[in-house]
Amino acid sequence: MSSIADNIARIEKGLKQENGYQARLIAVTKTKPESLLLEAYEAGCKRFGENKVQEMVGKYEALPKDIEWHMIGHLQSNKVKYMAPFVSLIHSIDSFKLLKEVNKEAAKNNRVIDCLLQIFIASEETKFGLSPEEAEEILTAPELTSLQNIRIAGLMGMASNTENEEVIRAEFRGLKTLFESFKKFSSDQVQMRELSMGMSGDYLIAVEEGSTLVRVGSAIFGSR
Ligand SMILES: *Cc1c(COP(=O)(O)O)cnc(C)c1O
């Protein structure tokens, strides 16, 4: 079995091979103990993704302070306050209400918190996310300009859980097209810079299709 350090080195190498793309690796550390996070940290990976607020807060408190923490899971408004002091990027905004809550808690901490709109791109019924129309409604809402403590920094999506590479590629390509088309809404609150797509099984396809952030868990730490 290869070590965490070997896995990170292999993945980083794969990301660099794609000329012109600058995808960064987020190690998805949900359910993993702090000892394994430290192993990844010592191998040079300082960007971690968690899907539960409480778990992320506990790990944040225990681990070195130069780690970037990414919230990648479905988020309830009442949990935002616990991570507002330190979260680096929230990938999973799926309503205007949630965005307003993030703005409120960011303001209390004198911060501007970067957020991604999570877009539903898969063919499965179970995944969270906005439709392209719902995302456009958020990006064009007059009220958005009053949210001075958030920035919509891009989009996130999860492809279908399938072996069919063409299906996955088409979903990622569609998200990239949407991302480019949303650049016309650029403002103080909207700056389409990050495209978070790609997980252990499909990150190389995602990078080819223009991902800037891949979220990889089991390919680093083994299965959960
Ligand atoms: C768990 C998770 C991942 C990582 O999945 P792996 O298949 O283990 O790489 C990526 N993104 C989200 C939103 C997740 O919940």
PDB file of C-alpha atoms and ligand atoms in Angstrom:
ATOM      1  CA  MET A   1       0.000   0.000   0.000  1.00  0.00           C
ATOM      2  CA  SER A   2       1.414   3.417  -0.927  1.00  0.00           C
ATOM      3  CA  SER A   3       1.825   6.100   1.703  1.00  0.00           C
ATOM      4  CA  ILE A   4      -0.140   9.331   2.003  1.00  0.00           C
ATOM      5  CA  ALA A   5       2.962  11.241   0.902  1.00  0.00           C
ATOM      6  CA  ASP A   6       3.343   9.026  -2.195  1.00  0.00           C
ATOM      7  CA  ASN A   7      -0.308   9.492  -3.094  1.00  0.00           C
ATOM      8  CA  ILE A   8      -0.126  13.268  -2.755  1.00  0.00           C
ATOM      9  CA  ALA A   9       3.060  13.400  -4.857  1.00  0.00           C
ATOM     10  CA  ARG A  10       1.459  11.251  -7.566  1.00  0.00           C
ATOM     11  CA  ILE A  11      -1.696  13.369  -7.711  1.00  0.00           C
ATOM     12  CA  GLU A  12       0.205  16.684  -7.709  1.00  0.00           C
ATOM     13  CA  LYS A  13       2.291  15.361 -10.610  1.00  0.00           C
ATOM     14  CA  GLY A  14      -0.850  14.480 -12.546  1.00  0.00           C
ATOM     15  CA  LEU A  15      -2.270  17.949 -12.005  1.00  0.00           C
ATOM     16  CA  LYS A  16       0.895  19.635 -13.288  1.00  0.00           C
ATOM     17  CA  GLN A  17       0.981  17.569 -16.469  1.00  0.00           C
ATOM     18  CA  GLU A  18      -1.996  19.445 -17.827  1.00  0.00           C
ATOM     19  CA  ASN A  19      -0.360  22.422 -19.468  1.00  0.00           C
ATOM     20  CA  GLY A  20      -2.165  25.673 -19.047  1.00  0.00           C
ATOM     21  CA  TYR A  21      -4.259  24.485 -16.119  1.00  0.00           C
ATOM     22  CA  GLN A  22      -3.359  25.420 -12.581  1.00  0.00           C
ATOM     23  CA  ALA A  23      -5.556  23.073 -10.612  1.00  0.00           C
ATOM     24  CA  ARG A  24      -4.788  22.946  -6.885  1.00  0.00           C
ATOM     25  CA  LEU A  25      -5.340  19.888  -4.735  1.00  0.00           C
ATOM     26  CA  ILE A  26      -7.711  19.913  -1.780  1.00  0.00           C
ATOM     27  CA  ALA A  27      -7.202  16.828   0.369  1.00  0.00           C
ATOM     28  CA  VAL A  28     -10.643  15.704   1.499  1.00  0.00           C
ATOM     29  CA  THR A  29     -10.096  14.697   5.105  1.00  0.00           C
ATOM     30  CA  LYS A  30     -13.662  14.030   6.303  1.00  0.00           C
ATOM     31  CA  THR A  31     -13.895  11.126   8.799  1.00  0.00           C
ATOM     32  CA  LYS A  32     -10.077  10.859   8.933  1.00  0.00           C
ATOM     33  CA  PRO A  33      -8.226  11.225  12.240  1.00  0.00           C
ATOM     34  CA  GLU A  34      -5.935  14.180  12.940  1.00  0.00           C
ATOM     35  CA  SER A  35      -2.855  11.950  12.785  1.00  0.00           C
ATOM     36  CA  LEU A  36      -3.492  11.306   9.076  1.00  0.00           C
ATOM     37  CA  LEU A  37      -4.129  15.000   8.407  1.00  0.00           C
ATOM     38  CA  LEU A  38      -0.748  15.753  10.001  1.00  0.00           C
ATOM     39  CA  GLU A  39       0.856  13.160   7.750  1.00  0.00           C
ATOM     40  CA  ALA A  40      -0.595  14.940   4.701  1.00  0.00           C
ATOM     41  CA  TYR A  41       0.476  18.299   6.130  1.00  0.00           C
ATOM     42  CA  GLU A  42       4.024  17.067   6.577  1.00  0.00           C
ATOM     43  CA  ALA A  43       3.965  15.851   2.965  1.00  0.00           C
ATOM     44  CA  GLY A  44       3.295  19.464   1.949  1.00  0.00           C
ATOM     45  CA  CYS A  45      -0.496  19.470   1.555  1.00  0.00           C
ATOM     46  CA  LYS A  46      -2.022  22.394   3.464  1.00  0.00           C
ATOM     47  CA  ARG A  47      -5.469  22.576   1.888  1.00  0.00           C
ATOM     48  CA  PHE A  48      -8.087  20.387   3.535  1.00  0.00           C
ATOM     49  CA  GLY A  49     -11.761  19.787   2.725  1.00  0.00           C
ATOM     50  CA  GLU A  50     -14.367  18.755   5.288  1.00  0.00           C
ATOM     51  CA  ASN A  51     -18.116  18.210   4.960  1.00  0.00           C
ATOM     52  CA  LYS A  52     -19.236  18.687   8.596  1.00  0.00           C
ATOM     53  CA  VAL A  53     -18.777  21.970  10.445  1.00  0.00           C
ATOM     54  CA  GLN A  54     -18.194  20.493  13.914  1.00  0.00           C
ATOM     55  CA  GLU A  55     -15.564  18.098  12.638  1.00  0.00           C
ATOM     56  CA  MET A  56     -13.787  20.880  10.756  1.00  0.00           C
ATOM     57  CA  VAL A  57     -13.777  23.179  13.810  1.00  0.00           C
ATOM     58  CA  GLY A  58     -12.273  20.463  15.993  1.00  0.00           C
ATOM     59  CA  LYS A  59      -9.521  19.745  13.500  1.00  0.00           C
ATOM     60  CA  TYR A  60      -8.872  23.466  12.927  1.00  0.00           C
ATOM     61  CA  GLU A  61      -8.328  23.935  16.660  1.00  0.00           C
ATOM     62  CA  ALA A  62      -5.966  20.969  16.937  1.00  0.00           C
ATOM     63  CA  LEU A  63      -3.828  21.450  13.822  1.00  0.00           C
ATOM     64  CA  PRO A  64      -1.281  24.033  12.538  1.00  0.00           C
ATOM     65  CA  LYS A  65      -2.734  27.421  11.702  1.00  0.00           C
ATOM     66  CA  ASP A  66      -1.363  27.743   8.166  1.00  0.00           C
ATOM     67  CA  ILE A  67      -3.880  25.167   6.871  1.00  0.00           C
ATOM     68  CA  GLU A  68      -6.598  26.362   4.461  1.00  0.00           C
ATOM     69  CA  TRP A  69      -9.989  24.916   5.421  1.00  0.00           C
ATOM     70  CA  HIS A  70     -12.563  24.248   2.696  1.00  0.00           C
ATOM     71  CA  MET A  71     -16.202  23.470   3.479  1.00  0.00           C
ATOM     72  CA  ILE A  72     -17.390  21.090   0.770  1.00  0.00           C
ATOM     73  CA  GLY A  73     -20.513  19.560   2.320  1.00  0.00           C
ATOM     74  CA  HIS A  74     -24.164  20.506   2.523  1.00  0.00           C
ATOM     75  CA  LEU A  75     -24.415  23.353   5.006  1.00  0.00           C
ATOM     76  CA  GLN A  76     -27.123  24.410   7.446  1.00  0.00           C
ATOM     77  CA  SER A  77     -27.444  28.130   8.161  1.00  0.00           C
ATOM     78  CA  ASN A  78     -27.232  27.687  11.935  1.00  0.00           C
ATOM     79  CA  LYS A  79     -23.744  26.110  11.659  1.00  0.00           C
ATOM     80  CA  VAL A  80     -22.115  28.899   9.666  1.00  0.00           C
ATOM     81  CA  LYS A  81     -21.111  30.916  12.743  1.00  0.00           C
ATOM     82  CA  TYR A  82     -18.761  28.223  14.058  1.00  0.00           C
ATOM     83  CA  MET A  83     -16.488  28.292  11.008  1.00  0.00           C
ATOM     84  CA  ALA A  84     -16.864  31.952   9.975  1.00  0.00           C
ATOM     85  CA  PRO A  85     -13.680  33.013  11.832  1.00  0.00           C
ATOM     86  CA  PHE A  86     -11.390  30.788   9.766  1.00  0.00           C
ATOM     87  CA  VAL A  87     -12.992  29.037   6.777  1.00  0.00           C
ATOM     88  CA  SER A  88     -11.090  29.711   3.566  1.00  0.00           C
ATOM     89  CA  LEU A  89     -13.676  28.811   0.920  1.00  0.00           C
ATOM     90  CA  ILE A  90     -17.245  27.510   1.143  1.00  0.00           C
ATOM     91  CA  HIS A  91     -17.913  25.315  -1.912  1.00  0.00           C
ATOM     92  CA  SER A  92     -21.518  24.419  -1.160  1.00  0.00           C
ATOM     93  CA  ILE A  93     -23.726  27.518  -1.346  1.00  0.00           C
ATOM     94  CA  ASP A  94     -27.121  26.326  -2.566  1.00  0.00           C
ATOM     95  CA  SER A  95     -29.482  29.150  -1.600  1.00  0.00           C
ATOM     96  CA  PHE A  96     -29.594  32.930  -1.284  1.00  0.00           C
ATOM     97  CA  LYS A  97     -30.631  32.487   2.344  1.00  0.00           C
ATOM     98  CA  LEU A  98     -27.398  30.623   3.097  1.00  0.00           C
ATOM     99  CA  LEU A  99     -25.361  33.293   1.343  1.00  0.00           C
ATOM    100  CA  LYS A 100     -26.987  35.974   3.497  1.00  0.00           C
ATOM    101  CA  GLU A 101     -26.168  34.005   6.634  1.00  0.00           C
ATOM    102  CA  VAL A 102     -22.516  33.663   5.566  1.00  0.00           C
ATOM    103  CA  ASN A 103     -22.441  37.425   4.925  1.00  0.00           C
ATOM    104  CA  LYS A 104     -23.827  38.150   8.395  1.00  0.00           C
ATOM    105  CA  GLU A 105     -21.312  35.915  10.189  1.00  0.00           C
ATOM    106  CA  ALA A 106     -18.412  37.118   8.022  1.00  0.00           C
ATOM    107  CA  ALA A 107     -19.276  40.711   8.948  1.00  0.00           C
ATOM    108  CA  LYS A 108     -19.163  39.832  12.655  1.00  0.00           C
ATOM    109  CA  ASN A 109     -15.629  38.575  12.073  1.00  0.00           C
ATOM    110  CA  ASN A 110     -14.576  41.529   9.897  1.00  0.00           C
ATOM    111  CA  ARG A 111     -13.949  39.169   7.018  1.00  0.00           C
ATOM    112  CA  VAL A 112     -14.920  38.718   3.396  1.00  0.00           C
ATOM    113  CA  ILE A 113     -15.625  35.004   2.905  1.00  0.00           C
ATOM    114  CA  ASP A 114     -15.173  33.470  -0.544  1.00  0.00           C
ATOM    115  CA  CYS A 115     -18.031  31.217  -1.631  1.00  0.00           C
ATOM    116  CA  LEU A 116     -18.802  28.964  -4.590  1.00  0.00           C
ATOM    117  CA  LEU A 117     -22.279  28.272  -5.901  1.00  0.00           C
ATOM    118  CA  GLN A 118     -22.858  24.521  -6.000  1.00  0.00           C
ATOM    119  CA  ILE A 119     -24.459  23.589  -9.318  1.00  0.00           C
ATOM    120  CA  PHE A 120     -26.370  20.381  -9.837  1.00  0.00           C
ATOM    121  CA  ILE A 121     -24.798  18.695 -12.886  1.00  0.00           C
ATOM    122  CA  ALA A 122     -25.267  14.963 -12.249  1.00  0.00           C
ATOM    123  CA  SER A 123     -28.063  12.758 -13.496  1.00  0.00           C
ATOM    124  CA  GLU A 124     -28.719  11.353 -10.011  1.00  0.00           C
ATOM    125  CA  GLU A 125     -31.541  12.691  -7.868  1.00  0.00           C
ATOM    126  CA  THR A 126     -29.618  12.646  -4.615  1.00  0.00           C
ATOM    127  CA  LYS A 127     -27.044  15.400  -5.071  1.00  0.00           C
ATOM    128  CA  PHE A 128     -27.513  18.919  -3.735  1.00  0.00           C
ATOM    129  CA  GLY A 129     -27.128  22.027  -5.805  1.00  0.00           C
ATOM    130  CA  LEU A 130     -28.677  24.842  -7.797  1.00  0.00           C
ATOM    131  CA  SER A 131     -29.926  24.683 -11.364  1.00  0.00           C
ATOM    132  CA  PRO A 132     -28.208  27.111 -13.771  1.00  0.00           C
ATOM    133  CA  GLU A 133     -31.363  29.272 -13.661  1.00  0.00           C
ATOM    134  CA  GLU A 134     -31.366  29.405  -9.853  1.00  0.00           C
ATOM    135  CA  ALA A 135     -27.661  30.313  -9.848  1.00  0.00           C
ATOM    136  CA  GLU A 136     -28.306  33.109 -12.331  1.00  0.00           C
ATOM    137  CA  GLU A 137     -31.098  34.432 -10.094  1.00  0.00           C
ATOM    138  CA  ILE A 138     -28.606  34.709  -7.217  1.00  0.00           C
ATOM    139  CA  LEU A 139     -25.941  36.353  -9.387  1.00  0.00           C
ATOM    140  CA  THR A 140     -28.395  38.971 -10.651  1.00  0.00           C
ATOM    141  CA  ALA A 141     -30.316  39.596  -7.425  1.00  0.00           C
ATOM    142  CA  PRO A 142     -30.345  43.340  -6.638  1.00  0.00           C
ATOM    143  CA  GLU A 143     -29.817  42.464  -2.966  1.00  0.00           C
ATOM    144  CA  LEU A 144     -26.446  40.867  -3.741  1.00  0.00           C
ATOM    145  CA  THR A 145     -24.686  44.247  -3.838  1.00  0.00           C
ATOM    146  CA  SER A 146     -25.576  44.777  -0.172  1.00  0.00           C
ATOM    147  CA  LEU A 147     -23.693  41.601   0.839  1.00  0.00           C
ATOM    148  CA  GLN A 148     -20.334  43.286   1.356  1.00  0.00           C
ATOM    149  CA  ASN A 149     -18.791  40.423   3.339  1.00  0.00           C
ATOM    150  CA  ILE A 150     -19.075  37.622   0.797  1.00  0.00           C
ATOM    151  CA  ARG A 151     -17.594  37.116  -2.625  1.00  0.00           C
ATOM    152  CA  ILE A 152     -18.921  34.566  -5.093  1.00  0.00           C
ATOM    153  CA  ALA A 153     -15.605  33.270  -6.377  1.00  0.00           C
ATOM    154  CA  GLY A 154     -16.846  30.576  -8.738  1.00  0.00           C
ATOM    155  CA  LEU A 155     -18.780  27.334  -9.085  1.00  0.00           C
ATOM    156  CA  MET A 156     -18.636  23.793  -7.720  1.00  0.00           C
ATOM    157  CA  GLY A 157     -20.151  20.622  -9.120  1.00  0.00           C
ATOM    158  CA  MET A 158     -20.115  16.848  -8.712  1.00  0.00           C
ATOM    159  CA  ALA A 159     -20.380  14.611 -11.770  1.00  0.00           C
ATOM    160  CA  SER A 160     -22.535  11.493 -11.898  1.00  0.00           C
ATOM    161  CA  ASN A 161     -21.223   8.443 -10.129  1.00  0.00           C
ATOM    162  CA  THR A 162     -20.649   6.386 -13.266  1.00  0.00           C
ATOM    163  CA  GLU A 163     -17.895   4.504 -15.087  1.00  0.00           C
ATOM    164  CA  ASN A 164     -18.913   6.254 -18.301  1.00  0.00           C
ATOM    165  CA  GLU A 165     -16.151   8.773 -18.920  1.00  0.00           C
ATOM    166  CA  GLU A 166     -18.071  10.554 -21.667  1.00  0.00           C
ATOM    167  CA  VAL A 167     -20.987  11.277 -19.326  1.00  0.00           C
ATOM    168  CA  ILE A 168     -18.603  12.689 -16.695  1.00  0.00           C
ATOM    169  CA  ARG A 169     -16.715  14.748 -19.268  1.00  0.00           C
ATOM    170  CA  ALA A 170     -19.919  16.214 -20.695  1.00  0.00           C
ATOM    171  CA  GLU A 171     -21.102  17.226 -17.205  1.00  0.00           C
ATOM    172  CA  PHE A 172     -17.791  18.926 -16.384  1.00  0.00           C
ATOM    173  CA  ARG A 173     -17.742  20.637 -19.790  1.00  0.00           C
ATOM    174  CA  GLY A 174     -21.240  21.961 -19.197  1.00  0.00           C
ATOM    175  CA  LEU A 175     -20.193  23.396 -15.842  1.00  0.00           C
ATOM    176  CA  LYS A 176     -17.141  25.067 -17.387  1.00  0.00           C
ATOM    177  CA  THR A 177     -19.358  26.643 -20.071  1.00  0.00           C
ATOM    178  CA  LEU A 178     -21.711  27.955 -17.396  1.00  0.00           C
ATOM    179  CA  PHE A 179     -18.727  29.286 -15.412  1.00  0.00           C
ATOM    180  CA  GLU A 180     -17.489  31.208 -18.469  1.00  0.00           C
ATOM    181  CA  SER A 181     -20.953  32.576 -19.239  1.00  0.00           C
ATOM    182  CA  PHE A 182     -21.339  33.835 -15.645  1.00  0.00           C
ATOM    183  CA  LYS A 183     -18.237  36.029 -16.008  1.00  0.00           C
ATOM    184  CA  LYS A 184     -20.537  38.657 -17.521  1.00  0.00           C
ATOM    185  CA  PHE A 185     -22.009  39.193 -14.036  1.00  0.00           C
ATOM    186  CA  SER A 186     -18.641  40.288 -12.576  1.00  0.00           C
ATOM    187  CA  SER A 187     -18.906  42.876  -9.793  1.00  0.00           C
ATOM    188  CA  ASP A 188     -17.515  43.486  -6.306  1.00  0.00           C
ATOM    189  CA  GLN A 189     -19.454  40.423  -5.141  1.00  0.00           C
ATOM    190  CA  VAL A 190     -18.984  38.207  -8.205  1.00  0.00           C
ATOM    191  CA  GLN A 191     -15.564  37.156  -9.457  1.00  0.00           C
ATOM    192  CA  MET A 192     -15.616  33.876 -11.365  1.00  0.00           C
ATOM    193  CA  ARG A 193     -12.110  32.582 -10.612  1.00  0.00           C
ATOM    194  CA  GLU A 194     -12.484  29.082  -9.180  1.00  0.00           C
ATOM    195  CA  LEU A 195     -14.068  26.008 -10.710  1.00  0.00           C
ATOM    196  CA  SER A 196     -14.196  23.251  -8.091  1.00  0.00           C
ATOM    197  CA  MET A 197     -14.711  19.934  -9.843  1.00  0.00           C
ATOM    198  CA  GLY A 198     -13.100  16.503  -9.749  1.00  0.00           C
ATOM    199  CA  MET A 199     -12.825  13.831  -7.039  1.00  0.00           C
ATOM    200  CA  SER A 200     -10.709  10.657  -6.678  1.00  0.00           C
ATOM    201  CA  GLY A 201     -12.328   8.860  -9.590  1.00  0.00           C
ATOM    202  CA  ASP A 202     -12.568  11.716 -12.068  1.00  0.00           C
ATOM    203  CA  TYR A 203     -10.091  14.482 -11.192  1.00  0.00           C
ATOM    204  CA  LEU A 204      -7.955  13.967 -14.303  1.00  0.00           C
ATOM    205  CA  ILE A 205     -11.005  14.433 -16.531  1.00  0.00           C
ATOM    206  CA  ALA A 206     -11.984  17.488 -14.476  1.00  0.00           C
ATOM    207  CA  VAL A 207      -8.552  19.055 -14.897  1.00  0.00           C
ATOM    208  CA  GLU A 208      -8.694  18.493 -18.653  1.00  0.00           C
ATOM    209  CA  GLU A 209     -12.061  20.262 -18.659  1.00  0.00           C
ATOM    210  CA  GLY A 210     -10.789  23.319 -16.776  1.00  0.00           C
ATOM    211  CA  SER A 211     -11.033  22.589 -13.044  1.00  0.00           C
ATOM    212  CA  THR A 212      -9.016  24.908 -10.775  1.00  0.00           C
ATOM    213  CA  LEU A 213      -9.642  22.986  -7.526  1.00  0.00           C
ATOM    214  CA  VAL A 214      -9.894  19.206  -7.255  1.00  0.00           C
ATOM    215  CA  ARG A 215     -11.316  17.619  -4.097  1.00  0.00           C
ATOM    216  CA  VAL A 216      -9.613  14.274  -3.558  1.00  0.00           C
ATOM    217  CA  GLY A 217     -10.148  12.016  -0.550  1.00  0.00           C
ATOM    218  CA  SER A 218      -9.957   8.252  -1.011  1.00  0.00           C
ATOM    219  CA  ALA A 219      -7.110   8.397  -3.572  1.00  0.00           C
ATOM    220  CA  ILE A 220      -4.981   9.933  -0.800  1.00  0.00           C
ATOM    221  CA  PHE A 221      -6.224   8.340   2.415  1.00  0.00           C
ATOM    222  CA  GLY A 222      -7.812   5.103   1.208  1.00  0.00           C
ATOM    223  CA  SER A 223     -11.508   4.294   1.237  1.00  0.00           C
ATOM    224  CA  ARG A 224     -13.776   5.611   3.972  1.00  0.00           C
TER     225      ARG A 224
HETATM  226  C1  LIG B   1     -16.203  13.184  -0.037  1.00  0.00           C
HETATM  227  C2  LIG B   1     -16.201  14.244  -1.062  1.00  0.00           C
HETATM  228  C3  LIG B   1     -15.167  14.342  -2.005  1.00  0.00           C
HETATM  229  C4  LIG B   1     -14.007  13.372  -2.096  1.00  0.00           C
HETATM  230  O1  LIG B   1     -14.426  12.126  -2.553  1.00  0.00           O
HETATM  231  P1  LIG B   1     -13.364  10.986  -2.948  1.00  0.00           P
HETATM  232  O2  LIG B   1     -14.105  10.150  -3.920  1.00  0.00           O
HETATM  233  O3  LIG B   1     -13.033  10.270  -1.686  1.00  0.00           O
HETATM  234  O4  LIG B   1     -12.192  11.645  -3.550  1.00  0.00           O
HETATM  235  C5  LIG B   1     -15.197  15.399  -2.893  1.00  0.00           C
HETATM  236  N1  LIG B   1     -16.198  16.297  -2.879  1.00  0.00           N
HETATM  237  C6  LIG B   1     -17.207  16.236  -2.009  1.00  0.00           C
HETATM  238  C7  LIG B   1     -18.272  17.268  -2.044  1.00  0.00           C
HETATM  239  C8  LIG B   1     -17.247  15.214  -1.066  1.00  0.00           C
HETATM  240  O5  LIG B   1     -18.257  15.150  -0.198  1.00  0.00           O
END
